[in-house]
Coordinates of C-alpha atoms and ligand atoms in Angstrom, one line a residue:
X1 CA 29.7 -153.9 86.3
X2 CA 30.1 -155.0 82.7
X3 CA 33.4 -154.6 80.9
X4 CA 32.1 -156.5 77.6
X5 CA 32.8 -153.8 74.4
X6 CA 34.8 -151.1 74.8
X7 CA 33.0 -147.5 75.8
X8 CA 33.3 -143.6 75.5
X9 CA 31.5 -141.9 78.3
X10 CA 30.1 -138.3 79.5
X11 CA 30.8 -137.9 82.3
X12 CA 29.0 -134.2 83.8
X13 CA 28.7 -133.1 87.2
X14 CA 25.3 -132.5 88.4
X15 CA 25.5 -129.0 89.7
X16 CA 23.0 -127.6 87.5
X17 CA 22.1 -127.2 84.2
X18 CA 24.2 -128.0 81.6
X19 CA 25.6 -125.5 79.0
X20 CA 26.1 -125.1 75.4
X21 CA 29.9 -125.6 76.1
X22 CA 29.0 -128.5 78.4
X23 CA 26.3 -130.0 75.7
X24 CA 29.1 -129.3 72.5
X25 CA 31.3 -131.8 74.5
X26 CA 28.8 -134.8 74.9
X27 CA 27.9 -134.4 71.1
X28 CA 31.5 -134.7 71.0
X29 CA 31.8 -137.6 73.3
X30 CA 28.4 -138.9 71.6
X31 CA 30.0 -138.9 68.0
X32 CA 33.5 -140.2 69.0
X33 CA 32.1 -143.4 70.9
X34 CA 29.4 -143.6 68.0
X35 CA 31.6 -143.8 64.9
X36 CA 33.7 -145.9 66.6
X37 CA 31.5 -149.1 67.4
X38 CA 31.9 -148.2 71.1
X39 CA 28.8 -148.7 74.0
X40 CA 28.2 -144.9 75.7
X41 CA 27.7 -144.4 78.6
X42 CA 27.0 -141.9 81.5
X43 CA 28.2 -141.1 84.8
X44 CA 27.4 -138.7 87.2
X45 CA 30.2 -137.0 89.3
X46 CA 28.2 -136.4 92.1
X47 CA 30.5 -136.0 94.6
X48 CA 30.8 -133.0 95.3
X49 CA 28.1 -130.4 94.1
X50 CA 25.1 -132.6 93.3
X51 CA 21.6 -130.1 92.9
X52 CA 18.3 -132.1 93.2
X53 CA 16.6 -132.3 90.0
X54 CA 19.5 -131.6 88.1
X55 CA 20.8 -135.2 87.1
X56 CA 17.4 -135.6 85.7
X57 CA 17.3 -132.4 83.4
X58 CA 20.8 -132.9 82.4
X59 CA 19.4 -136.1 80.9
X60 CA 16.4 -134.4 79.4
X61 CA 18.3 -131.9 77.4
X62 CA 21.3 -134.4 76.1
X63 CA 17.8 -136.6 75.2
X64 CA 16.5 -133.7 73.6
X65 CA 19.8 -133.4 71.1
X66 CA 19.4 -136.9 70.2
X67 CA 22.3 -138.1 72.4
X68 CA 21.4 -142.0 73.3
X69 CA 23.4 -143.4 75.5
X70 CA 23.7 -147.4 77.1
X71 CA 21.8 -147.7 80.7
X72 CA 22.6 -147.7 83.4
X73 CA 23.4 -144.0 84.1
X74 CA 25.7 -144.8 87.6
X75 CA 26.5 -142.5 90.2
X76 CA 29.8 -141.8 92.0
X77 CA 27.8 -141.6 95.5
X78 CA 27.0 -145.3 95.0
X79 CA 30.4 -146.2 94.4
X80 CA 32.4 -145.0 97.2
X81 CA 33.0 -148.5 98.9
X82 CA 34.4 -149.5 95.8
X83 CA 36.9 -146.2 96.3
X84 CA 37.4 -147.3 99.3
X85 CA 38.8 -150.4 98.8
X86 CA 40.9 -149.4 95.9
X87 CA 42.6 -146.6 98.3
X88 CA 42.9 -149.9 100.8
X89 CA 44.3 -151.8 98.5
X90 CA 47.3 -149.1 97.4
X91 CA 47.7 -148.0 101.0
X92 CA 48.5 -151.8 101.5
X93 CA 50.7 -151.8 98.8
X94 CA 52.7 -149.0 100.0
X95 CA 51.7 -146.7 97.7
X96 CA 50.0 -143.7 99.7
X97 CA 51.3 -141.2 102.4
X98 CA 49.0 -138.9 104.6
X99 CA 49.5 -135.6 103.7
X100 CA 48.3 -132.8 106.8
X101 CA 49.4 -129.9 104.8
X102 CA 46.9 -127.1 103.9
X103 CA 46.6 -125.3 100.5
X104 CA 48.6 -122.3 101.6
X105 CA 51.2 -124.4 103.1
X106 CA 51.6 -126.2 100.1
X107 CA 51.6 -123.1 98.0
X108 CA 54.2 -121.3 100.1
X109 CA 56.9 -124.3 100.6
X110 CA 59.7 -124.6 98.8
X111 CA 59.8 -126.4 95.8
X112 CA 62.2 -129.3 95.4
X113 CA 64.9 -129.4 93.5
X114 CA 63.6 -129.8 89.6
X115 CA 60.2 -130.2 90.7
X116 CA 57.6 -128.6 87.9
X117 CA 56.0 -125.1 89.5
X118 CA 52.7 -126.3 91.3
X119 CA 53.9 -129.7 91.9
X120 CA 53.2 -131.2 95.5
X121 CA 56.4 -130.4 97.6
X122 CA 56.7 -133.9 99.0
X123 CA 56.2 -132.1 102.7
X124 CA 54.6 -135.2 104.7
X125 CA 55.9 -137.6 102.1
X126 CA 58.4 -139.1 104.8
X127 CA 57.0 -138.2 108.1
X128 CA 58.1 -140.5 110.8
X129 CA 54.8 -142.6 112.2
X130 CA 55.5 -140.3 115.5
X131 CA 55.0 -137.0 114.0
X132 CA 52.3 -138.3 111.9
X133 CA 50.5 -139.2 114.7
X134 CA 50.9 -135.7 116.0
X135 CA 49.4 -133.9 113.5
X136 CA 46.7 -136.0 113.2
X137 CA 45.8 -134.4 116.6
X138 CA 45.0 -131.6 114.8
X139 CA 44.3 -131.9 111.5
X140 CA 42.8 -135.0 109.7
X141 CA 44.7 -136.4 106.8
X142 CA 44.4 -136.2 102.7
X143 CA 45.5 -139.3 101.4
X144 CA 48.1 -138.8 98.2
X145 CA 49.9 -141.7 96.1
X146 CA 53.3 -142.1 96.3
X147 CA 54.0 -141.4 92.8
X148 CA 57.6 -143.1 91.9
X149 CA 57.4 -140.9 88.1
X150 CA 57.5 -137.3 87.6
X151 CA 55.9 -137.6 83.8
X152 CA 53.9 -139.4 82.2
X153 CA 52.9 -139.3 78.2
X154 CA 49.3 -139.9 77.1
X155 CA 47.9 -140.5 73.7
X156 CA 45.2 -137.9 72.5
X157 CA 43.5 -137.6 69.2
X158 CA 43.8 -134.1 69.0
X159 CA 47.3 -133.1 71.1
X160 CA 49.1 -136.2 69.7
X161 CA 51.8 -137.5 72.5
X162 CA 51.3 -135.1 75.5
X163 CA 53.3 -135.5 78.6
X164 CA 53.2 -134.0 81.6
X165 CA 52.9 -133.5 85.7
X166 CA 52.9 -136.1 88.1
X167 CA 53.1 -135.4 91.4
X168 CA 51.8 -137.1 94.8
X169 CA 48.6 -136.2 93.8
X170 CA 45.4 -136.3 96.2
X171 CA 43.3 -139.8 95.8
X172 CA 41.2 -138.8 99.3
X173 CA 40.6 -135.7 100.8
X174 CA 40.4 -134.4 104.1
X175 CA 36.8 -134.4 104.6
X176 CA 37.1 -138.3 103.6
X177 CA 36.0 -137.7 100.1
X178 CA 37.5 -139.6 96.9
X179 CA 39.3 -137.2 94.9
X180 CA 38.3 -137.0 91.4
X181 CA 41.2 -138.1 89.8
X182 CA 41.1 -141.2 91.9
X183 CA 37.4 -142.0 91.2
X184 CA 37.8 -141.3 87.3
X185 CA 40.2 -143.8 86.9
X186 CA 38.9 -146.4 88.9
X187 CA 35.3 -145.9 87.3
X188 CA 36.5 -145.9 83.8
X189 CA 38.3 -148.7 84.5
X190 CA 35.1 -150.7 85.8
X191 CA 33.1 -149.4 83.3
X192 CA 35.4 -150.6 80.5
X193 CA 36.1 -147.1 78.9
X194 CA 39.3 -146.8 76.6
X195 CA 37.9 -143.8 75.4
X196 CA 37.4 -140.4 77.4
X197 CA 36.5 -137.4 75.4
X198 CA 36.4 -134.2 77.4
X199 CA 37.0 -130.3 77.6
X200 CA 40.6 -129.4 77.0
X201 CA 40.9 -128.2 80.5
X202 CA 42.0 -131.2 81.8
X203 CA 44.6 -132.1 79.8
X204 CA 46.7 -131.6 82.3
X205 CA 45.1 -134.1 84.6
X206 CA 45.2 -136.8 82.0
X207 CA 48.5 -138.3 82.9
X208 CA 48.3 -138.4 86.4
X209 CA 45.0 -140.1 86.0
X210 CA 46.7 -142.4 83.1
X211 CA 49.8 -143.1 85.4
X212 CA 46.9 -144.2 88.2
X213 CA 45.6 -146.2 85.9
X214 CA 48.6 -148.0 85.4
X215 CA 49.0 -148.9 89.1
X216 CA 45.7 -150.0 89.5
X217 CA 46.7 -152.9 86.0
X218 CA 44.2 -151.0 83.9
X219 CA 45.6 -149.8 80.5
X220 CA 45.2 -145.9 80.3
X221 CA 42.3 -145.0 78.0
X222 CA 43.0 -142.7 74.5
X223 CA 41.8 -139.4 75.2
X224 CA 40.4 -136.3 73.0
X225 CA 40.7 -133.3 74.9
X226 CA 38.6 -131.0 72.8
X227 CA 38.5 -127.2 72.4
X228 CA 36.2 -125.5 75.2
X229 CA 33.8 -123.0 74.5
X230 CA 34.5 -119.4 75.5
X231 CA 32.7 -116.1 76.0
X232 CA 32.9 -112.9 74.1
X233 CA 35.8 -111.8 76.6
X234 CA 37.8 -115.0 76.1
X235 CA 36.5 -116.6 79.5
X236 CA 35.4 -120.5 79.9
X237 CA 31.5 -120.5 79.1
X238 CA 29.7 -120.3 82.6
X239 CA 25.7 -120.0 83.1
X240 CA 26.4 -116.1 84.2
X241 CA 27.0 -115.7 80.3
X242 CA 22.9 -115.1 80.2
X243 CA 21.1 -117.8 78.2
X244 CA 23.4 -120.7 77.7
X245 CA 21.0 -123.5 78.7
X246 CA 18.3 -124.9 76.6
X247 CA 15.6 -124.0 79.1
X248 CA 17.3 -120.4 79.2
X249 CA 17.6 -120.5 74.8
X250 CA 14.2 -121.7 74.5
X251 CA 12.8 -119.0 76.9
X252 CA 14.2 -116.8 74.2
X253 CA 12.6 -118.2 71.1
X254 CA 15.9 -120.2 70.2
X255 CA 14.9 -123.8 69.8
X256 CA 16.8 -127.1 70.9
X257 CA 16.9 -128.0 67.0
X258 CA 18.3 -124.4 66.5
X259 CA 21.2 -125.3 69.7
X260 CA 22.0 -128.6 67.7
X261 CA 22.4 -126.3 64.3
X262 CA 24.8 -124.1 65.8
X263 CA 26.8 -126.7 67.9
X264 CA 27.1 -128.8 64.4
X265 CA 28.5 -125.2 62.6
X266 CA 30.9 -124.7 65.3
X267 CA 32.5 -128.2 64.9
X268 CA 32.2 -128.1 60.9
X269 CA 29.7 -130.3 60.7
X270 CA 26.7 -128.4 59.1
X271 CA 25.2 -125.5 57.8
X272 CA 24.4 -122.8 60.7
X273 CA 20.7 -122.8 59.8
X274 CA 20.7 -126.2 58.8
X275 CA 18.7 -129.3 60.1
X276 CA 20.5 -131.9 61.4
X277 CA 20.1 -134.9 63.9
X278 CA 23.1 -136.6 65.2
X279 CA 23.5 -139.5 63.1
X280 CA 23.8 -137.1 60.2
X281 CA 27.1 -135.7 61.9
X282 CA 28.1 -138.9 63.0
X283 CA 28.3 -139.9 58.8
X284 CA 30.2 -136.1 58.5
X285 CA 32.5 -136.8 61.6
X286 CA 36.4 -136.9 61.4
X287 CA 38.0 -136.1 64.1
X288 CA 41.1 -134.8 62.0
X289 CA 39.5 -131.9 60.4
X290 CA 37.6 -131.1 63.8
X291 CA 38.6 -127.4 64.9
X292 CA 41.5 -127.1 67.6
X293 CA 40.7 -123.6 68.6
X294 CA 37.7 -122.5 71.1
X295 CA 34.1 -121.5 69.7
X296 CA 33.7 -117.9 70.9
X297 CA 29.9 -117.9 71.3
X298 CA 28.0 -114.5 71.5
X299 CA 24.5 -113.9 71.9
X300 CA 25.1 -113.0 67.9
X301 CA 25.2 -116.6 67.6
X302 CA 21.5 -117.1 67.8
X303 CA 20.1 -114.0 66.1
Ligands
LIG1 N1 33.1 -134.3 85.9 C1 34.0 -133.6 85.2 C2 33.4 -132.3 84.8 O1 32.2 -132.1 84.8 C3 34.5 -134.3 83.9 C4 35.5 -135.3 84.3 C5 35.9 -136.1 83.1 O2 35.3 -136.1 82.0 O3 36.9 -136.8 83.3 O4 34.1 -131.4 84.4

């Protein structure tokens, strides 16, 4: 895969059709990699929920906002011997411990001593190889890293020096898939991105991911964790919100150019019945006056 110039990415599951809340953040990915000379690319996290047909429309409708991106789209599901070799390789190094717990045991032990609420318990972290091998009788394994820090601090754009959690955090689970935060890390670090601009939601995850990174020799990318879009009650955007996909909009009369308007007022970047394309917000984009609180987005919003 090439590493040559750095890259932002997008980076959507293909579960369906993509959102306004889930289209606002590739502009946003779109105009950070843009402005900054950086290749963008596209990856599909497929996986766990992958729809047919729905890789193909998600590329339709970020084409039909004007969001270009480098080729070749890749998918996770082609990439899991490369997962598998990187869990090899930290496993060899000593760096991984099977884990046989279930959710509700996990939720229910106690917590060690000064360990952050929700942080893995460290219950199979020091299983002898016998009793290992007993509960593999009845249970098969997740595979988590041995994390030797309980922070880490991460750079973002828009939260400044954030630290938090990290635990011994899955990297395989159960069912023999990758975890996400394992597969993140390893493809942004194959794909050469030192940029990752997502929703806000997984801030959180960013320096476990980072400290991954870290193991693995890769340098942790800059992140811009940016404000999510919410419904009229307060609650993350979701497709039973009514029409908040540009099939569902234009169904209504709303059309994509109308979407793009209304994305661009949100973020300051235009009027709300103005026309714009997106390298007329990449010349208005500066991340410094972008707005830090979530777009509340009613069906007002296209009247
Ligand atoms: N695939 C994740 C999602 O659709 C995004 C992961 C990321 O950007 O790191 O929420």
């Amino acid at each position: 895969m090439s590493t040559h110039a750095p890259a932002g990415r997008y980076a959507p599951s293909p579960s369906g059709d993509l959102h306004v809340g889930n289209l606002r953040t590739a502009v946003l990915a779109w105009l950070f990699a843009r402005t900054t000379g950086r290749r963008f690319l596209i990856r599909m996290e497929d996986l766990d929920r992958a729809v047919a047909g729905s890789e193909a429309r998600q590329l339709a409708d970020l084409g039909a906002l004007g969001v270009d991106w480098d080729p070749p789209v890749i998918r996770q599901s082609d990439r899991r011997g490369r997962y598998r070799d990187i869990i090899g390789r930290l496993h060899d190094e000593g760096r991984t411990f099977e884990c046989f717990c279930t959710r509700r045991e996990i939720l229910e032990a106690p917590s060690a001593p000064h360990a952050p609420q929700g942080a893995y318990p460290g219950t199979c972290r020091d299983l002898t190889e016998a009793q290992r091998t007993e509960r593999r009788a009845h249970r098969p394994p997740a595979i988590r890293i041995r994390a030797d820090a309980a922070e880490f601090e991460v750079d973002d754009v828009l939260h400044g020096a954030y630290t938090g959690v990290v635990d011994d955090f899955v990297i395989q689970r159960n069912d023999g898939t990758p975890a996400y935060n394992l597969a993140v890390v390893v493809d942004d670090a194959a794909q050469g991105v030192d940029q990752v601009v997502r929703g806000d939601d997984l801030l959180s995850s960013a320096p476990r991911q980072a400290y991954l990174a870290t193991l693995l020799g890769s340098p942790p990318p800059t992140y811009a964790h940016v404000p999510m879009v919410l419904n009229a009650e307060g609650v993350r955007l979701s497709k039973r919100d009514g029409a908040v996909t540009l099939a569902d909009l234009a169904g209504e009369g709303v059309p994509t150019s109308t979407v793009l308007a209304r994305i661009a007022h949100s973020l300051g970047l235009g009027g709300r019945t103005e026309t714009v394309d997106l390298p007329l917000l990449a010349d208005r984009f500066d991340p410094a006056a972008l707005p830090r609180q979530p777009w509340i987005l009613t069906d007002d919003e296209w009247v």
